[in-house]
Structures are given as C-alpha cells and as structure tokens.
Short mmCIF file of C-alpha atoms in Angstrom, two decimals:
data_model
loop_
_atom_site.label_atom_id
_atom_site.label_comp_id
_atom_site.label_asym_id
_atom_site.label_seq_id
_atom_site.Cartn_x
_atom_site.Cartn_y
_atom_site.Cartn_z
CA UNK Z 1 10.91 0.09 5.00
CA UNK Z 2 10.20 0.64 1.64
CA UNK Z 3 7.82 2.92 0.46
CA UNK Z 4 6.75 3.41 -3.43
CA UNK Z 5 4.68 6.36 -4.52
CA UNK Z 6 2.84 6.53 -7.93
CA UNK Z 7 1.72 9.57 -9.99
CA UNK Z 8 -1.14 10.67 -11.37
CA UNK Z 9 -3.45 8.43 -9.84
CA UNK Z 10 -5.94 9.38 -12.70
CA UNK Z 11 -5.23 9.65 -16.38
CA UNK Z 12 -6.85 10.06 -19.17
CA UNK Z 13 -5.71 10.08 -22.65
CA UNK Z 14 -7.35 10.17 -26.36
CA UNK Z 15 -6.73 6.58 -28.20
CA UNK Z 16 -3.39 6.74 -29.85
CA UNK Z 17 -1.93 9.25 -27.43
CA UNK Z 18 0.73 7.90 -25.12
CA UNK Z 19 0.02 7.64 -21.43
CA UNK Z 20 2.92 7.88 -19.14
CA UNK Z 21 3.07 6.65 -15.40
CA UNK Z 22 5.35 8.13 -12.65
CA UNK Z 23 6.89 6.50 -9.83
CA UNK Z 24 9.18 6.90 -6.81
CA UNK Z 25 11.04 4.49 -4.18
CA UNK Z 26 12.87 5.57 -0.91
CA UNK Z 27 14.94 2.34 -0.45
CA UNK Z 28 17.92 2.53 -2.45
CA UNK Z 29 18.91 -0.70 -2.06
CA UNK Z 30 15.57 -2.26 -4.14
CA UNK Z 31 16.62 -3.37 -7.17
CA UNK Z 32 13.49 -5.11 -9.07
CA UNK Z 33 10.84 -3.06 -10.44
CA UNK Z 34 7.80 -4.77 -12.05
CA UNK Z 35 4.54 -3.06 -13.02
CA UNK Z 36 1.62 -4.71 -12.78
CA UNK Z 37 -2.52 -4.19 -14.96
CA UNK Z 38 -5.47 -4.95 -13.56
CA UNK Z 39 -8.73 -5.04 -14.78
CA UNK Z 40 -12.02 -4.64 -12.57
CA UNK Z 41 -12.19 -7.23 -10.83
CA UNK Z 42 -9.28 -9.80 -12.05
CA UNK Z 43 -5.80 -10.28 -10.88
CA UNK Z 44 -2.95 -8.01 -11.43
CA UNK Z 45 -0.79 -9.05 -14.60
CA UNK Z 46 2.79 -8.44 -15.30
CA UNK Z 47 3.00 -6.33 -18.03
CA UNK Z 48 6.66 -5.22 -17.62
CA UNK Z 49 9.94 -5.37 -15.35
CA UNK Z 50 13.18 -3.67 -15.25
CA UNK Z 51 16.12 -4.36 -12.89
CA UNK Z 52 18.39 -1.96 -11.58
CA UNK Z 53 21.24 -2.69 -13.50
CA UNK Z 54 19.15 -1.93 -16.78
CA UNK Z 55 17.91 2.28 -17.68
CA UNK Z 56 15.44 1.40 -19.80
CA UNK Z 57 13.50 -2.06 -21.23
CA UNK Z 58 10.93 -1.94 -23.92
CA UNK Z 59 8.23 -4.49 -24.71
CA UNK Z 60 6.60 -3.28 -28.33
CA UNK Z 61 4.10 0.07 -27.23
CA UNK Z 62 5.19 -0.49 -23.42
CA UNK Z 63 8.38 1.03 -22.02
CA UNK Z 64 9.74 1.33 -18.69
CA UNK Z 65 12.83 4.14 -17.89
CA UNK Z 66 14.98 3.81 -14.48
CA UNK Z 67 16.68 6.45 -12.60
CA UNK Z 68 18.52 5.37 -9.80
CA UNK Z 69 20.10 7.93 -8.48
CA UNK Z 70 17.00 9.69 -8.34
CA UNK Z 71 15.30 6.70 -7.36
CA UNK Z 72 12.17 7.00 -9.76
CA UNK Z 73 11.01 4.91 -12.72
CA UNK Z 74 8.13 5.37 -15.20
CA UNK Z 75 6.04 3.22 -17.63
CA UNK Z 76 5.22 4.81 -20.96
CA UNK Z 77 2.54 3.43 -23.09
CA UNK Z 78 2.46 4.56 -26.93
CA UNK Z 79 -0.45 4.00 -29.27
CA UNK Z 80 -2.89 3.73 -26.62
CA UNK Z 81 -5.85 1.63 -27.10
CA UNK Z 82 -9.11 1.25 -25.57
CA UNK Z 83 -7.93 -1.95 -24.17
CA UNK Z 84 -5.41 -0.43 -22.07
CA UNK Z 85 -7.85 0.92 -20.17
CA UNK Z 86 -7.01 -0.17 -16.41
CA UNK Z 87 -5.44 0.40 -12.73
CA UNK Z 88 -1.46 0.08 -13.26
CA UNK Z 89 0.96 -0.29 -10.46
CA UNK Z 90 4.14 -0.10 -10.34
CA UNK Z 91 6.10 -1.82 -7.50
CA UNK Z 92 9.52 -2.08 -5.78
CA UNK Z 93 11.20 -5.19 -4.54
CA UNK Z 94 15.22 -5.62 -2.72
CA UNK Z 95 16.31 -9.40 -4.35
CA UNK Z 96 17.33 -10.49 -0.27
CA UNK Z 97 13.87 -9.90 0.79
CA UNK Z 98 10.60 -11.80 -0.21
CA UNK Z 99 8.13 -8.69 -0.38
CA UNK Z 100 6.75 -7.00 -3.24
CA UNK Z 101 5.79 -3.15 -2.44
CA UNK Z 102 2.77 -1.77 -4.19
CA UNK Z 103 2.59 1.83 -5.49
CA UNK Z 104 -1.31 3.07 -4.81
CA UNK Z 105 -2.28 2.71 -8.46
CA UNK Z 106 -3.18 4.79 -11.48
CA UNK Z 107 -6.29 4.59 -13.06
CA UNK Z 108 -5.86 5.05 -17.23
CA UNK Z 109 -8.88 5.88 -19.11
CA UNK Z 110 -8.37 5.77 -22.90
CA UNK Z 111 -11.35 7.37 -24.93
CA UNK Z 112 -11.99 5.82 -28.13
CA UNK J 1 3.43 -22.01 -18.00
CA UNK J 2 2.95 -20.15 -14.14
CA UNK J 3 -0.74 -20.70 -13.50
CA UNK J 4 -2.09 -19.84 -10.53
CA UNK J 5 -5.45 -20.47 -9.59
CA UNK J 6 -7.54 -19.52 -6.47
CA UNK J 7 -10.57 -21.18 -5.13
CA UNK J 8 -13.47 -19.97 -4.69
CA UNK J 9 -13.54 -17.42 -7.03
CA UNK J 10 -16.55 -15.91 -4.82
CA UNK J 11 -18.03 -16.52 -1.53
CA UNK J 12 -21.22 -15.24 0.88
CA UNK J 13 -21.16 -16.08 4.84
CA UNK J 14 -22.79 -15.08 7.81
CA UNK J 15 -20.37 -13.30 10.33
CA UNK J 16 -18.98 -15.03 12.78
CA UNK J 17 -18.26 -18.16 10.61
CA UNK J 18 -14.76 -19.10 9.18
CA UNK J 19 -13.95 -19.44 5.62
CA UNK J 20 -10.95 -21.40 3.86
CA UNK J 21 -9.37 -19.85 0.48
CA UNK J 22 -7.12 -22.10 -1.46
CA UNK J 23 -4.44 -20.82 -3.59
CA UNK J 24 -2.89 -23.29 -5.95
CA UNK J 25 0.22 -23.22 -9.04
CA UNK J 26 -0.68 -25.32 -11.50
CA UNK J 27 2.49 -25.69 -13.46
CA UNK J 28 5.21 -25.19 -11.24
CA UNK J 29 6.25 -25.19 -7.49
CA UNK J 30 6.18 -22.58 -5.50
CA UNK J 31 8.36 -22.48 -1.93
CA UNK J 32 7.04 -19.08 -1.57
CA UNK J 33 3.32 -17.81 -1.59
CA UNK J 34 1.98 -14.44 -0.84
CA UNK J 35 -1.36 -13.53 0.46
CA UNK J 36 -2.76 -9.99 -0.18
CA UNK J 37 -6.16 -7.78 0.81
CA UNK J 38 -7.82 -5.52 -1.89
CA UNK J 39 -10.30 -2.74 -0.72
CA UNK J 40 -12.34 -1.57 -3.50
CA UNK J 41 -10.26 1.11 -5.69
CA UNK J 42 -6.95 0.80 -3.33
CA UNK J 43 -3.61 -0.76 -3.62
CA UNK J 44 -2.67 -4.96 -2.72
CA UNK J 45 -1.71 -5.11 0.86
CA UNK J 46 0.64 -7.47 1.84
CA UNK J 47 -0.97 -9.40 4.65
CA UNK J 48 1.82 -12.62 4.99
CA UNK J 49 4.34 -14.62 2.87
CA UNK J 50 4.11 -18.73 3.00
CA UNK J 51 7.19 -20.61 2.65
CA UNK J 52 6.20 -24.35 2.19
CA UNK J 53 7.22 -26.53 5.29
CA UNK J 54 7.51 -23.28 8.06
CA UNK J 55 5.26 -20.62 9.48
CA UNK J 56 3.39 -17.65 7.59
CA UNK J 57 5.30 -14.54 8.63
CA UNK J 58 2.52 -11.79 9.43
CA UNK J 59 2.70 -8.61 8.38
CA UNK J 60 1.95 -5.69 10.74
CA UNK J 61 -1.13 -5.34 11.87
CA UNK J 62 -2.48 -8.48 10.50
CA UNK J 63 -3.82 -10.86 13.52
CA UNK J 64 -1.97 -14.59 12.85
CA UNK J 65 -5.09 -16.02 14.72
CA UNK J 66 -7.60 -14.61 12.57
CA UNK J 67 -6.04 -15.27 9.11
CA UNK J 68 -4.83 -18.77 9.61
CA UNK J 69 -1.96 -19.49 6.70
CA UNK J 70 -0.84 -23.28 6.04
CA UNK J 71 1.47 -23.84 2.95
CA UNK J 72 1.51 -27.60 3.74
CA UNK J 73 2.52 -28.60 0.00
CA UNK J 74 4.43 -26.65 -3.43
CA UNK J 75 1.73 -26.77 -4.73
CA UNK J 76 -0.78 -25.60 -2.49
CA UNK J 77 -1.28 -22.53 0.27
CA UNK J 78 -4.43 -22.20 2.27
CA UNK J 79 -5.87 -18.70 3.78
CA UNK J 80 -8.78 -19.50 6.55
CA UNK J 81 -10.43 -16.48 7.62
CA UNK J 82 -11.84 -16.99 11.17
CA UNK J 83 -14.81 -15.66 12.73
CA UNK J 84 -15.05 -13.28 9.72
CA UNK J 85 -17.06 -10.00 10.57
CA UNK J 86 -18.32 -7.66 7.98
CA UNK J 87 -15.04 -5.57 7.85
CA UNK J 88 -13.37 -8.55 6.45
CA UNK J 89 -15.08 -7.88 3.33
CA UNK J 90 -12.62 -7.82 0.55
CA UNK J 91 -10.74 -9.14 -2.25
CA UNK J 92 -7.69 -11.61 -1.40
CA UNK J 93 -5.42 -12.32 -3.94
CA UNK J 94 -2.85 -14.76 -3.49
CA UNK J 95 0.44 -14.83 -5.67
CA UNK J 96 3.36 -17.59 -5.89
CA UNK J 97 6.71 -17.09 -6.86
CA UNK J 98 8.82 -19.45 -9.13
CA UNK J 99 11.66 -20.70 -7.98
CA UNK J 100 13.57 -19.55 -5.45
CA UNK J 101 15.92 -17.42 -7.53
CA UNK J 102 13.74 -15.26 -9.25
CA UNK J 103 11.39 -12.33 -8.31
CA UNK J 104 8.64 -12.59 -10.30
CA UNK J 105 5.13 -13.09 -9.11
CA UNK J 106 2.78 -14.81 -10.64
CA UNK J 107 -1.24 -13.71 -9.46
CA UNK J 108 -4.01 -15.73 -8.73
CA UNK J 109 -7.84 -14.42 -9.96
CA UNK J 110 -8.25 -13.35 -6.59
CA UNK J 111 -11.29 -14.45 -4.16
CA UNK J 112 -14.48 -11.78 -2.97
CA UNK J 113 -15.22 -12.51 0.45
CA UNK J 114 -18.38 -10.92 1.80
CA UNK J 115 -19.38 -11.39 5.00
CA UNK J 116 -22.77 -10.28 5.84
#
C-alpha cells in the first residue's frame, strides 16, 4: 500500500522567511496530492492540492511542486506569518480508491 | 459551501460505557464518509470509510465490533465507540467527500473522547 513520508517534522523560520515542506510517496500510481493545516486542536484544512498531471500550482504565498518520476512533492510557503504557525500534512490519494494517506506531519513555528 | 460538523465537540465517560459520535455535511451529500483517530502530536489514522446504504469497511487492525459505523443517511454517519477503555482516548475526526467524482475531503472539528 501506499506509504507517504514527510520532511522535517520540525521547522522553524523567522516571519517573512519562506518555509518549505518535503514529501515522498511509494505508489506510483497515486495521482492526488492535497496538503492539509491544522491548528491545536481543530480539524485539518485544505490549504492546497495538485494532481499528477499538473508540476506545479500556486495559491498567492502557498505553492506546491510535483515530481513524478521521483515521486516527491513539496509545499513552499513565502512571506511567512505568525499565523502560519501549525502541523501541515501532506497526503497521497490513487482516484480508484477511497483512502486518503497521511504523511506524519510537520510542525512550522514562525517567530515574529 | 462543504460544512461538516461533528457532534459532540467533547465528551467524559467512565470505561466500560459506549459512546455515539455523529458526523454530519451540512450543505451537501456525502455517499462517502471517513472516520479517523488522532493521538496527541501524531498523524490521522484511517480507521474505516462509510458509504451510505452498505457496510463500513475496517481498516486493519481496527475491531468492527468495537467501533460500530452506520452511514444510514447523505447526510449523516454515526461512530459508536463500545465499551470504551482508557486507551480509546483520542481525537476522532470524521471527513465527507463531495460527490462521488471528486477527491476532496472536507473535515469535521473533530470530537475528544476521554475515557476515564
């Protein structure tokens, strides 16, 4: 099955530096890649998705990059803010099947 | 639009008691529901996917008879936890998808079980 690993799984950054967010897949044949923020304690919110027929989508300071032959993907926050401050998690999904794999998380500090 | 909401939002019992979890969309219909465990500072687990009208399929490792799913409506999914013991402890999140052509997931706020 599919597995999805993230990297770091800490990070912190100085406001206004850009944060960037690592992951990998081992199932080639996923093809939906959505990454998720949540805040202590609240549900995870879709921030940001890419599909595999796309190398890169970009949603004002968030940007997501796609390699599939190497089978990784990344999110890239500009311009952090304190607000950004949260556990992202990328994820992989294959369109024929229902579930949604989780990455473990990365926790972004951004210091004021 | 996609609202999902979860009820309770919080809830205390005494092991060895059952507890019911509601997971609702709001604005749309959902064939497809997804219930999944949060341990403090770790990743959503996937515990089972509800399709309205059929059975919850489990995933492994999760125990059908002690985390009862019913998606009886399109609106509506139900998680009962039974005879919950202290290890159950833990946030459940539920999540519905729209439609049945699309991937996106939509969240619910998620429900802290404690179970003393």
């Amino acid at each position: 099955g599919e597995n999805v690993e993230q990297h770091p799984s800490t990070l912190s950054v100085q406001e206004g530096d850009s944060a960037v967010i690592k992951c990998t897949y081992s199932d080639s044949a996923s093809n939906y890649f959505p990454w998720y923020k949540q805040e202590l304690g609240k549900r995870p919110q879709l921030i940001i998705d890419i599909r595999s027929n796309v190398g890169e989508k970009k949603d004002q300071r968030i940007a997501v990059t796609l390699n599939k032959t190497a089978k990784h993907f990344s999110l890239h926050i500009t311009e952090t803010q304190p607000e950004d401050s949260a556990v992202y998690f990328c994820a992989a999904k294959q369109t024929s099947y229902d579930k949604v794999i989780f990455g473990p998380g990365t926790s972004l500090s951004v210091i004021p | 639009g996609a609202v999902v909401s979860q009820h309770p939002s919080w809830v205390i019992c005494k092991s060895g008691t059952s507890v019911k979890i509601e997971c609702r969309s709001l604005d749309f219909q959902a064939t497809t529901m997804f219930w999944y465990r949060q341990f403090p500072k770790q990743s959503l687990m996937l515990m089972a996917t509800s399709n309205e009208g059929s059975k919850a399929t489990y995933e492994q490792g999760v125990e059908k008879d002690k985390f009862l799913i019913n998606h009886a409506s399109l609106t509506l999914s139900t998680l009962t936890v039974t005879s919950a013991h202290p290890e159950d402890s833990s946030f459940y999140i539920c999540s519905a998808r729209r439609g049945t052509y699309t991937d996106t997931q939509y969240f619910g706020p998620g429900t802290r079980l404690t179970v003393l």
